[in-house]
XYZ file of C-alpha atoms in Angstrom:
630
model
C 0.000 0.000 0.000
C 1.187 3.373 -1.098
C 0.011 5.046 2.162
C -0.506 3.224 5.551
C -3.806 3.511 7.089
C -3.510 2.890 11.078
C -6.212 0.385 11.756
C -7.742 -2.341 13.722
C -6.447 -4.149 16.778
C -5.424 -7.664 17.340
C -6.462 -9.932 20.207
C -5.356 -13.796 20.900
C -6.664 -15.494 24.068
C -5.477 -19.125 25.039
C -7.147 -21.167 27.448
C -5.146 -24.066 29.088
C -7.817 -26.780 29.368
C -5.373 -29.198 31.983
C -3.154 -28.377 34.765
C 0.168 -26.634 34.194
C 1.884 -29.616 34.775
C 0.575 -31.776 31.469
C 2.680 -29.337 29.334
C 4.860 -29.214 31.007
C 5.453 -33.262 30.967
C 4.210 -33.166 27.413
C 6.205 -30.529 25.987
C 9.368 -30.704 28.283
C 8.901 -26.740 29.343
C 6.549 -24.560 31.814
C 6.784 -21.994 28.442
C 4.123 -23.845 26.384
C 1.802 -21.384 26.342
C 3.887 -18.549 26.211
C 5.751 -19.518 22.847
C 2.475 -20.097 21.474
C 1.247 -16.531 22.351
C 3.779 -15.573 21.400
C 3.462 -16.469 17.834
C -0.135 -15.871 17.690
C 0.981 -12.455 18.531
C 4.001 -11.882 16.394
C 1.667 -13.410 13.059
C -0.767 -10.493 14.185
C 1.453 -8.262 14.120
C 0.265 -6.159 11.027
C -2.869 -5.264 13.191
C -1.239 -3.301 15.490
C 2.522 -1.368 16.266
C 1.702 1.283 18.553
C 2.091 -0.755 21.240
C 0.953 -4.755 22.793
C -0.026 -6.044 25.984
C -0.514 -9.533 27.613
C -2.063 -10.487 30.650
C -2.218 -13.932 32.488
C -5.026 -15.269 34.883
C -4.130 -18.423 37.195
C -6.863 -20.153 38.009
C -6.415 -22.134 41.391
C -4.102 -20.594 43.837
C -4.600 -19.794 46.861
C -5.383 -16.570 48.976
C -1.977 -14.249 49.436
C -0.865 -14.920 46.204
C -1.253 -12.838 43.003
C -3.361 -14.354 40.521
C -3.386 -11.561 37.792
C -0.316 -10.947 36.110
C 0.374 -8.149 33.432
C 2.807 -6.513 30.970
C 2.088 -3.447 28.670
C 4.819 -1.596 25.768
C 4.798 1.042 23.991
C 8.062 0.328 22.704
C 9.639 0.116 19.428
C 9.116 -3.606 19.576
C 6.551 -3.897 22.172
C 6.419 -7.804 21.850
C 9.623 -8.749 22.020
C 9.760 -6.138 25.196
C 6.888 -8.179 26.714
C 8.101 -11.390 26.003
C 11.725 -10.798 27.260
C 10.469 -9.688 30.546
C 8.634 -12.709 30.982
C 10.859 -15.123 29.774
C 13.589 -13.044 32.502
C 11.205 -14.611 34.723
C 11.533 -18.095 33.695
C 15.977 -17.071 33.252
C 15.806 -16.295 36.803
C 14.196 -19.459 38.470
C 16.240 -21.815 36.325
C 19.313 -19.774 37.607
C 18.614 -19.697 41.200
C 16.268 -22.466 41.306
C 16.606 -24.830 39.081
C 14.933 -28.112 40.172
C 11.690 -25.671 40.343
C 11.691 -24.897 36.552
C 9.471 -28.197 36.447
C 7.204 -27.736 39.420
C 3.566 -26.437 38.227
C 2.840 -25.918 41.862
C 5.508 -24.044 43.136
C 5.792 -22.195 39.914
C 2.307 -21.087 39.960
C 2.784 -19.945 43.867
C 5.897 -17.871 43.585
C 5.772 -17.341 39.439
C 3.879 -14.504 37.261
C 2.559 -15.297 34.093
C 2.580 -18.846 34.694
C -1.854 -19.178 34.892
C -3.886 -20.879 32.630
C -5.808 -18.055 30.414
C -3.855 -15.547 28.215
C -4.934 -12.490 27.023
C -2.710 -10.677 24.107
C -3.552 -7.835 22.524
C -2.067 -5.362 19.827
C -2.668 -1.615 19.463
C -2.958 0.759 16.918
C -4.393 3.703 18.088
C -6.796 5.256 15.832
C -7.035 8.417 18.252
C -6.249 7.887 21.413
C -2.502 8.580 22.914
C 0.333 6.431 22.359
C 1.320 5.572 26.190
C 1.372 2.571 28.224
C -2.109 3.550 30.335
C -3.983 3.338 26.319
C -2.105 -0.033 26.027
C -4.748 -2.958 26.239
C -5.413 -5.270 28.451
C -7.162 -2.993 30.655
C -7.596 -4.269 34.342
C -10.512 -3.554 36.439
C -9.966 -4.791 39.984
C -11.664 -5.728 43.349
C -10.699 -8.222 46.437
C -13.275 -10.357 45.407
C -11.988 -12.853 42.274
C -15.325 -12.992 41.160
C -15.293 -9.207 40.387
C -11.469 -8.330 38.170
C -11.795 -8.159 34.834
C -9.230 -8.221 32.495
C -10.299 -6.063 29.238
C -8.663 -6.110 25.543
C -11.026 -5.451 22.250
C -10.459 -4.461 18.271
C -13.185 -1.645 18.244
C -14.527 1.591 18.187
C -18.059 3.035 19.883
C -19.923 5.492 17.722
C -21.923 5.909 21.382
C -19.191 5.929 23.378
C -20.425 9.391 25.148
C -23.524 8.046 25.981
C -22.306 5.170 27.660
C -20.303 7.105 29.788
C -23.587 9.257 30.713
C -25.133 6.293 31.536
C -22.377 4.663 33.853
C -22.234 8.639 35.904
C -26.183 8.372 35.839
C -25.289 4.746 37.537
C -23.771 6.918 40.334
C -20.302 5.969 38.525
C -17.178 8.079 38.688
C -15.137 6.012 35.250
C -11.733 7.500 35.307
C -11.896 8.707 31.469
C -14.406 9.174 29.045
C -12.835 6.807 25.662
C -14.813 4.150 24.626
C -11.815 1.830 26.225
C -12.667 2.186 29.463
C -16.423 3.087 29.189
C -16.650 -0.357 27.986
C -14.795 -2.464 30.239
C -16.794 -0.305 33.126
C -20.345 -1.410 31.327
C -18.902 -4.995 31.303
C -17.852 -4.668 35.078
C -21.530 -3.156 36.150
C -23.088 -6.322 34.931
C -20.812 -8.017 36.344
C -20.777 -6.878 39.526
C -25.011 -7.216 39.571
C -24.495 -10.452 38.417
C -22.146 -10.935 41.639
C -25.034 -9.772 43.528
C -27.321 -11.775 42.075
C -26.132 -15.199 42.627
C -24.997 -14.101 46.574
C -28.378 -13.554 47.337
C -29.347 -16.520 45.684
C -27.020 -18.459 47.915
C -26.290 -16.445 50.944
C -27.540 -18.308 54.271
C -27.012 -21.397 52.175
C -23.362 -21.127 52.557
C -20.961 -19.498 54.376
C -18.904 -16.952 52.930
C -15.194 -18.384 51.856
C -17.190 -21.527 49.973
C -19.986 -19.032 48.577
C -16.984 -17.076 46.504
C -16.637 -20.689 44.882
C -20.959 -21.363 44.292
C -20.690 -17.397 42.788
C -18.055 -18.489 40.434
C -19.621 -21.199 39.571
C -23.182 -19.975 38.880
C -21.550 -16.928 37.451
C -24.132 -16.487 34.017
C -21.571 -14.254 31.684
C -24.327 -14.539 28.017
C -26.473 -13.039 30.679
C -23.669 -10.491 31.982
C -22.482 -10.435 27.709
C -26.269 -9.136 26.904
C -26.653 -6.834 29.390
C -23.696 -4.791 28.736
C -23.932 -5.083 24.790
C -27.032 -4.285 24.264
C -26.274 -0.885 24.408
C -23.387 -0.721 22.192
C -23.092 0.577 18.719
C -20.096 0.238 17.206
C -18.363 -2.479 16.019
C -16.201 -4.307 17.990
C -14.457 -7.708 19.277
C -14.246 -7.779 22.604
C -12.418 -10.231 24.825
C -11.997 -10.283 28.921
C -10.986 -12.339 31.758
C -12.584 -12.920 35.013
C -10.636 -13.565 38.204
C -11.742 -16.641 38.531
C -10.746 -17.759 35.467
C -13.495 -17.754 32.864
C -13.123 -15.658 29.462
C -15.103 -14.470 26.571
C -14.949 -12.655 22.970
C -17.596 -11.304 22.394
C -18.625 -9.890 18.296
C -20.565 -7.029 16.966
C -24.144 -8.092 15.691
C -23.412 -6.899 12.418
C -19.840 -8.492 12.473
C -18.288 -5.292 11.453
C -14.967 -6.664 13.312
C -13.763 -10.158 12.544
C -12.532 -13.232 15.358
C -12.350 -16.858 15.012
C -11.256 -19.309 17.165
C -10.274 -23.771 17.219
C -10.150 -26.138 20.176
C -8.857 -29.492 21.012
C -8.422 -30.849 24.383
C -5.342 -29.052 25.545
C -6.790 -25.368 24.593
C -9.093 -23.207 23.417
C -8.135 -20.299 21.175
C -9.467 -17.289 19.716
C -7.681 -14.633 17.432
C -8.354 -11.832 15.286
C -7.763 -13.477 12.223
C -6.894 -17.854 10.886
C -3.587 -17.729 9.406
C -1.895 -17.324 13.446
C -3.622 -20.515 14.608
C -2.386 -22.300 11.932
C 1.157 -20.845 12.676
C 1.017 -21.484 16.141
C -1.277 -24.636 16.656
C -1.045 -26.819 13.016
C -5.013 -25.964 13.081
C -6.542 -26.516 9.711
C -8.346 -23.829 8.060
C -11.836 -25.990 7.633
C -11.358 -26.488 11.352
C -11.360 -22.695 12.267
C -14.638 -21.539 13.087
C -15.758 -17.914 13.021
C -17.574 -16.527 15.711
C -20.802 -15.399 14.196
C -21.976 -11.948 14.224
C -23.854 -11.165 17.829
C -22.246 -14.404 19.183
C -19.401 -14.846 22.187
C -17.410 -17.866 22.727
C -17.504 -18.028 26.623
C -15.101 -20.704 28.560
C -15.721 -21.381 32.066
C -13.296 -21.463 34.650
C -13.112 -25.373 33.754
C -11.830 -24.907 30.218
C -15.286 -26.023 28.994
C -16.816 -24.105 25.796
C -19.200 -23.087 23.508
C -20.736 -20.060 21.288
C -23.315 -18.573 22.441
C -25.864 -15.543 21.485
C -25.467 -12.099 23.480
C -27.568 -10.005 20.678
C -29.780 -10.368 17.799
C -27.652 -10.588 14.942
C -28.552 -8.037 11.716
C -27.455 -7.702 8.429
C -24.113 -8.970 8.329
C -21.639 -6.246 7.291
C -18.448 -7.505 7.914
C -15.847 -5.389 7.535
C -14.377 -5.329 3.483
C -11.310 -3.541 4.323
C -10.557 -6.503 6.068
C -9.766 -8.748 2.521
C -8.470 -5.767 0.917
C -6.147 -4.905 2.552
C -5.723 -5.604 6.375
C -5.621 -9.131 7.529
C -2.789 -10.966 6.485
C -3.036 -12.375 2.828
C -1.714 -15.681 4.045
C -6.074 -16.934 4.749
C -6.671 -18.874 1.476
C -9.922 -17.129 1.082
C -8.369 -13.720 1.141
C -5.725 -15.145 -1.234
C -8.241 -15.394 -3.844
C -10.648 -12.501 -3.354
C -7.790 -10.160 -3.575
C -6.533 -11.885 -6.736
C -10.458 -11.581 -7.697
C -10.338 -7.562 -7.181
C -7.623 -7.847 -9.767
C -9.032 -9.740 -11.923
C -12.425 -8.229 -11.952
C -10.672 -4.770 -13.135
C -8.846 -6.461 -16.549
C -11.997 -4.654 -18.357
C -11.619 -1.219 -17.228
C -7.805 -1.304 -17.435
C -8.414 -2.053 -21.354
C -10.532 0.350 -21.932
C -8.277 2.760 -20.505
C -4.831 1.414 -22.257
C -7.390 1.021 -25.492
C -6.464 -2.473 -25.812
C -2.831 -1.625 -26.128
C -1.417 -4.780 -24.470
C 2.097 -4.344 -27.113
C 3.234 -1.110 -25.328
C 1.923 -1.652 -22.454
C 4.061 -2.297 -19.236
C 2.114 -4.110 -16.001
C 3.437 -3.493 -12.122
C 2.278 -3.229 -8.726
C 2.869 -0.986 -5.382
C 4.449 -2.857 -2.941
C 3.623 -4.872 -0.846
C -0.174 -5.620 -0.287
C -1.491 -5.363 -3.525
C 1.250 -7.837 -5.022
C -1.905 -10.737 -4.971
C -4.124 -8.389 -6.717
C -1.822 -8.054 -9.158
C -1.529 -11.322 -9.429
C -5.395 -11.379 -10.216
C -5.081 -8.787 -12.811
C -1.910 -10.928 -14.604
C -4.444 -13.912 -14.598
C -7.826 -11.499 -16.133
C -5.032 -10.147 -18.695
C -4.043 -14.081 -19.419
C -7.606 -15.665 -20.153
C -8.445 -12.302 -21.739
C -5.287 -13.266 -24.424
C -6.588 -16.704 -24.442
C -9.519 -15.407 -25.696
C -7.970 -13.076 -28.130
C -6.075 -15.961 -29.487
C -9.293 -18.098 -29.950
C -10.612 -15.228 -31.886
C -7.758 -15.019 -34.320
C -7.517 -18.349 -35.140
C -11.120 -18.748 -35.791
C -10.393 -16.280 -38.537
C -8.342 -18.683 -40.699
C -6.489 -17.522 -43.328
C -3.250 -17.185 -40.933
C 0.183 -17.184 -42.156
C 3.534 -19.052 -40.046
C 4.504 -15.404 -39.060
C 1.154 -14.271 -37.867
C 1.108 -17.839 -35.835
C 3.828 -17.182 -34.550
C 3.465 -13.864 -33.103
C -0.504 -15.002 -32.179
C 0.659 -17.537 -30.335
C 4.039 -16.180 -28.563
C 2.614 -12.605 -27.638
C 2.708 -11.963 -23.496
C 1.997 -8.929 -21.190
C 4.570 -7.105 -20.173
C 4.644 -8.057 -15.924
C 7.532 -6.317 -14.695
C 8.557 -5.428 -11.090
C 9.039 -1.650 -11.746
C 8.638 -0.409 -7.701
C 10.739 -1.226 -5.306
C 10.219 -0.587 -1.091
C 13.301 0.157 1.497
C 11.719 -1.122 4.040
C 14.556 0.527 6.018
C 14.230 3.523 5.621
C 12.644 6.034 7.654
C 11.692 9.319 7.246
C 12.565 10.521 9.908
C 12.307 14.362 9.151
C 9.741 16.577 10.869
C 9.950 19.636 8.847
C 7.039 19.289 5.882
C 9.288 20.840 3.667
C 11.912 18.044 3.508
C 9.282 15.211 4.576
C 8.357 14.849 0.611
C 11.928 14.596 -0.328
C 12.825 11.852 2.158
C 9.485 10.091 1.360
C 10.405 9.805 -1.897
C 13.549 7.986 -0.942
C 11.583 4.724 0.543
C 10.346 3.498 -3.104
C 12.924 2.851 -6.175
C 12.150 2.418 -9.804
C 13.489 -0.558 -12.124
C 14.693 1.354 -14.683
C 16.023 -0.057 -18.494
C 11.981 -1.935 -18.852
C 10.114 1.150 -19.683
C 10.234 2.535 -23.108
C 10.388 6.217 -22.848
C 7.138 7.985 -25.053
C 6.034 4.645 -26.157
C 4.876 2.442 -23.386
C 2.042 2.894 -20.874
C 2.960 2.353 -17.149
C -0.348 0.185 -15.296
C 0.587 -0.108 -11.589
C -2.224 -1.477 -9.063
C -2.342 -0.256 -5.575
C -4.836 -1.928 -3.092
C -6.322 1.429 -2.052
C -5.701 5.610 -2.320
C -7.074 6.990 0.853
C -5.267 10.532 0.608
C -3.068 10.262 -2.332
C -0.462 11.843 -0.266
C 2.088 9.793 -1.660
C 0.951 8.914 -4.990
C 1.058 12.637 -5.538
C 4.386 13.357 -3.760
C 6.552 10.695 -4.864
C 5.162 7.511 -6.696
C 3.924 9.737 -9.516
C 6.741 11.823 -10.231
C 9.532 8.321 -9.943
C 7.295 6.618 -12.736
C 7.504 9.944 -14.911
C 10.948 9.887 -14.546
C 11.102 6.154 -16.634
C 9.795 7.973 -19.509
C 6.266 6.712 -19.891
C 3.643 8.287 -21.985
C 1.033 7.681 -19.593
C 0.891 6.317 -16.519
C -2.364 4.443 -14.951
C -2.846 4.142 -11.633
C -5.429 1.375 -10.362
C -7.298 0.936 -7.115
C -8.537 -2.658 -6.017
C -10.695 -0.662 -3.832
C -13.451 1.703 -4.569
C -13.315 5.506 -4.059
C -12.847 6.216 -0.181
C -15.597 8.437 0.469
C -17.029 8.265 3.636
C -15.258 8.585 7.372
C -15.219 4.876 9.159
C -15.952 5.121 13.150
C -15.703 1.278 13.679
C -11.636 0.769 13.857
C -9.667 2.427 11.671
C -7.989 5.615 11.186
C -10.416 7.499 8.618
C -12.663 10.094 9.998
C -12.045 13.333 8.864
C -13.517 14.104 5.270
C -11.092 16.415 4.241
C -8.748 14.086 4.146
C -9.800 11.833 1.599
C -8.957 12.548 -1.798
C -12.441 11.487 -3.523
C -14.233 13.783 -1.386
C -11.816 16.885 -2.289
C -12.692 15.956 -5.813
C -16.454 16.430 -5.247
C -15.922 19.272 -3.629
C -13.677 20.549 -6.776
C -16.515 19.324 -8.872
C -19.348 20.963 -7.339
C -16.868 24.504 -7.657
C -16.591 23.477 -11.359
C -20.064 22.985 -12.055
C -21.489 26.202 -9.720
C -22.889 23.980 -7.439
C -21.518 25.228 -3.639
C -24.298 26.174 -2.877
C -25.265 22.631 -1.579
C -22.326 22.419 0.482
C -24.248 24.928 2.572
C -27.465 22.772 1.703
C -25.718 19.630 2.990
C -24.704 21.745 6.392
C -28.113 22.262 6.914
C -29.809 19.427 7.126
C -27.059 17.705 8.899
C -27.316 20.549 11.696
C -31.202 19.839 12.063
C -30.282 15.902 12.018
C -28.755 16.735 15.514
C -31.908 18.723 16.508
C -34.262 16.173 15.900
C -34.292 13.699 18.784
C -35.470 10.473 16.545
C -31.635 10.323 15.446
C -29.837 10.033 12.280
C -31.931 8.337 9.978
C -30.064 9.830 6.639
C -26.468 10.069 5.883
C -26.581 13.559 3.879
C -23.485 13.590 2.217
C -24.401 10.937 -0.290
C -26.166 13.775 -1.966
C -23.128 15.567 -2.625
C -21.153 12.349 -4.205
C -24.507 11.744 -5.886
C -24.683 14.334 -8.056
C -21.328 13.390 -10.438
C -20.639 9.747 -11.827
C -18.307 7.733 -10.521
C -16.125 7.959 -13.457
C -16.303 12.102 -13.126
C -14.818 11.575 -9.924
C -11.789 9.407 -10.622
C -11.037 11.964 -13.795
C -11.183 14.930 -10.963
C -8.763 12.540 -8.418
C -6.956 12.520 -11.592
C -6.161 16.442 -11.601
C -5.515 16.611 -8.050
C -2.949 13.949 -7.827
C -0.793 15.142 -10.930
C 1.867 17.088 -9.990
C 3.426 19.822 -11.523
C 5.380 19.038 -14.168
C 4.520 15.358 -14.810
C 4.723 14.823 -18.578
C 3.106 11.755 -18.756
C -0.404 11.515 -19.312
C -2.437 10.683 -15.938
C -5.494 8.270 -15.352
C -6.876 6.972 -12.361
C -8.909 3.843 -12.555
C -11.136 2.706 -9.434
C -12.547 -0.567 -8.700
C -16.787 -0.248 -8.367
C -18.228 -0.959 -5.209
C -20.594 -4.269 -7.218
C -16.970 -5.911 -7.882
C -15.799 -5.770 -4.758
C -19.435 -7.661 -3.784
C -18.274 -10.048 -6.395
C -15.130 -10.721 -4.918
C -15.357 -10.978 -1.225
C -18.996 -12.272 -0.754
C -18.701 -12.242 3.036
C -17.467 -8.966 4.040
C -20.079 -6.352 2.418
C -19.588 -3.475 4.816
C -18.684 -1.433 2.454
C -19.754 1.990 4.142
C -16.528 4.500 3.546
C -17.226 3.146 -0.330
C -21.091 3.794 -0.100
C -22.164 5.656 2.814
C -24.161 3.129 3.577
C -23.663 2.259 7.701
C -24.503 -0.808 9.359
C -25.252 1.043 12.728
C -27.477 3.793 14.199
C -24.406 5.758 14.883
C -22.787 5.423 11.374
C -25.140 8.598 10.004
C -24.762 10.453 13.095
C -20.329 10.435 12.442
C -20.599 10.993 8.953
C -23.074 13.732 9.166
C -20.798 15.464 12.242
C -17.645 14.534 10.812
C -19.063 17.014 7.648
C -20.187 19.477 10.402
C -16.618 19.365 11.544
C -15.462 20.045 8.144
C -17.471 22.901 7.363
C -16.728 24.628 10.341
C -13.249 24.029 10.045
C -13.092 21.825 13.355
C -9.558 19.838 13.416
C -11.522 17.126 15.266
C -13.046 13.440 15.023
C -17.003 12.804 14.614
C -17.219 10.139 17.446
């Protein structure tokens, strides 16, 4: 991808389902479960950079000793931080006590991070600050077991200030007002009535040190789960640990944000995405199952499981960005629908070359859309099998004619490069552009200079940012005498409020080109139109029913638009010809059939609270507010 987009969390919980001890007999080390978190982690790692946490719950030890262990980084390399300070745990016993390194009991007495449930997470933070306290897992704690929870999630609350009116209505005093912590403080209030519930169930029955054990036991979390969701809107995958040792993730009803998990009879596992639990575990992909939208896989304090429903599910609208360009493309099913995207876009990229496949050289941005380009390479080959078919049906074909029929290719070349090393590590705008332009190099000696056509896919243009400041004017330099640039994705739009790091409007390049349209056309006047109605949608206390902005993006073609991206993007003094072809929102349908939330393509949002960000984040925009919608 030509620019990155900061994005969704990662989670991976493991749940032990024997004693410490059987790995440790099994496997020949007490660091079973660590290595394996840690690669579930490290396999993740795309989904988040800003920072990583893991926490550890044991689940049988006794009073006096801590149960609830936890490390949090906001280094450079916040997992391998993590990991080293536990494994310095392990270094130490086996240096000062080594005939311990093998005893689950006294480990688990005198050991952190040596419990049965894990809980990893991985940060990127879409807006919140980049310091240890906005580091996941998030820790809300008591005396009794029965009421910690241990917090981590990949999501974002469109109704995140309502929550927190409702937990200060409560008589609640929540220590910040993010959706983090509103969140894990809903959970928690359930929880703790739930607490209540089931003592005065039992009290009298019981007295108190073997009621804590009947609570935990009778402890009804899809009841706790429902409670506390019902109220959300956002989408989100949420997982927590109990005290006592039972865990959840819980999914959006829409299943806007993706998890799956696999079980045998040593663990249960559950991760943001399959390729990890194939990494770490050997678990087959038909085995994976994904948690379905409105669902929770809950695990008692037993290592017993299931799936269970905490909301009515709706229409799903799993998240698209998600196969184009997010998750790792290592899932066979994401494989193929990005090589789909590519391959569904052979037409338009012919009509804009005019069929010139001769002088026509084919390439790709690194590194994500390399499978899409693979699509497109495959669309281009049964289009010249086609072509072929055609020619020969003709008859009348001499051995030179045959001969070039038959031995004729696209041009595939490699033509950008990526230094993944380099940084740019300048501050001052002025030299930023410069330094940018250092990270990508050019093949050069394959391009014909004013004959050839340069095609190069990229898997999305958010901003154009760099398209415009450095990937447009290296290709010019090769000589081309026009240069196409094509999107897997469709024209970004809308803001997103679910997980990822796209909410202001002015930001996106498609919606600067309406706006340049509407100047053209001496139609501004329903920018102010558009400001309107969005200010009454805030008056009227029945919500937002409408996203108004789709009448601005409504008025032009879709085509219109990507010629006006065009202009934008083309820098000064670019001699090549410039054309900017966009994937439509019905291929993308075509090609991932699963994930059709497709709402900063369409403006069409699969919550309440979609309309009401999109219509504020315009608000914002027109009154020149520097600030997010939700």
């Amino acid at each position: 991808m030509s620019e990155a987009i900061k994005h969704e969390c990662g989670i991976a919980l493991i749940r032990l389902r024997k004693p410490l001890d059987y790995y440790i007999e099994k496997y020949g080390s007490p660091l079973y479960p660590i290595n394996k978190l840690y690669v579930l982690m490290e396999k993740q790692s795309n989904r988040g950079q800003d920072g990583a946490g893991v926490a550890n719950v044991k689940v049988n030890v006794p009073a006096g000793h801590r149960y609830i262990s936890r490390y949090r980084s906001v280094m450079n390399r916040p997992i391998v931080d993590i990991f080293g300070k536990i494994n310095a745990k392990y270094r130490d016993v086996l240096k000062n006590n080594p005939d311990k390194f093998k005893d689950a009991d006294w480990l688990q007495e005198n050991l952190a991070f040596t419990g049965e449930v894990w809980l990893g997470h991985l940060r990127y933070g879409t807006h919140g600050k980049n310091e240890i306290e906005s580091c996941h897992p998030m820790l809300r704690q008591s005396n009794w077991r029965s009421r910690n929870l241990v917090c981590a999630g990949n999501f974002n609350m469109t109704n995140a200030e309502e929550l927190f009116r409702k937990l200060v209505k409560l008589g609640q005093h929540p220590k910040d007002m993010g959706d983090t912590v509103t969140v894990m403080e809903k959970i928690g209030h359930f929880l703790d009535e739930e607490n209540q519930r089931v003592f005065e169930r039992f009290k009298g029955i019981y007295d108190n040190p073997a009621l804590s054990d009947i609570i935990e036991d009778n402890m009804d979390l899809q009841r706790v789960l429902h409670r506390a969701c019902r109220d959300f809107d956002g989408g989100y995958a949420l997982a927590g640990v109990t005290g006592y040792g039972s865990s959840f993730v819980v999914r959006d009803p829409a299943g806007i944000r993706p998890a799956y998990y696999w079980a045998d009879d040593e663990v249960v596992v559950v991760t943001s995405e399959r390729p990890p639990l194939k990494a770490a575990f050997g678990a087959k992909f038909e085995d994976i199952k994904e948690i379905q939208p409105g669902n929770a896989v809950i695990i008692d304090k037993y290592g017993e499981y299931g799936e269970y429903n905490i909301v009515p599910a709706v229409e799903r609208k799993a998240c698209s960005f998600e196969r184009i360009y997010f998750s790792r493309g290592a899932d066979d099913e994401i494989y193929q629908e990005r090589k789909t995207l590519g391959k569904l876009l052979v037409p338009q990229v012919l009509k804009e070359i005019e069929h010139d496949l001769e002088n026509t050289v084919f390439s790709y941005i690194p590194n994500s859309a390399e499978a899409s380009f693979y699509g497109l390479m495959e669309g281009l080959d049964n289009h010249l099998t086609s072509w072929r078919k055609e020619q020969l049906m003709k008859g009348d074909i001499n051995e030179e004619r045959l001969d070039k029929i038959l031995n004729f290719k696209p041009r595939f070349e490699k033509l950008v490069s990526k230094d993944v090393k380099l940084r740019t590590f300048i501050t001052n705008d002025n030299d930023r552009g410069d330094m940018v332009s250092q990270v990508y190099e050019m093949t050069q000696g394959v391009v014909r200079r004013g004959v050839d056509t340069i095609v190069v896919i990229d898997d999305s243009i958010v901003r154009g940012t760099t398209l415009e400041k450095s990937i447009l004017k290296l290709l010019d330099k090769l000589g081309p005498k026009k240069i196409v640039i094509v999107s897997s994705a469709p024209q970004i739009r809308y803001p997103d409020c679910y997980g990822i790091d796209m909410s202001k409007v002015r930001e996106f390049v498609a919606f600067r080109a309406m706006l340049a349209l509407l100047k053209e056309k001496g139609l501004d006047y329903m920018k102010e139109e558009v400001l309107e109605e969005a200010r009454r949608s805030f008056a009227n206390k029945k919500g937002h029913k409408q996203n108004f902005v789709k009448r601005l993006f409504d008025t032009f073609e879709y085509a219109e638009v990507s010629d006006k991206i065009a202009e934008i993007l083309k820098p000064a003094g670019l001699e090549a010809e410039l054309a900017i072809v966009y994937q439509t929102v019905e291929n993308l349908n075509i090609a991932c059939p699963k994930n059709l939330g497709d709402w900063y393509f369409t403006g069409n949002y699969p919550t309440k609270g979609g309309n009401k960000v999109v219509n504020k984040a315009y608000i914002n925009f027109m009154e020149g507010k520097e600030v997010r919608a939700y």
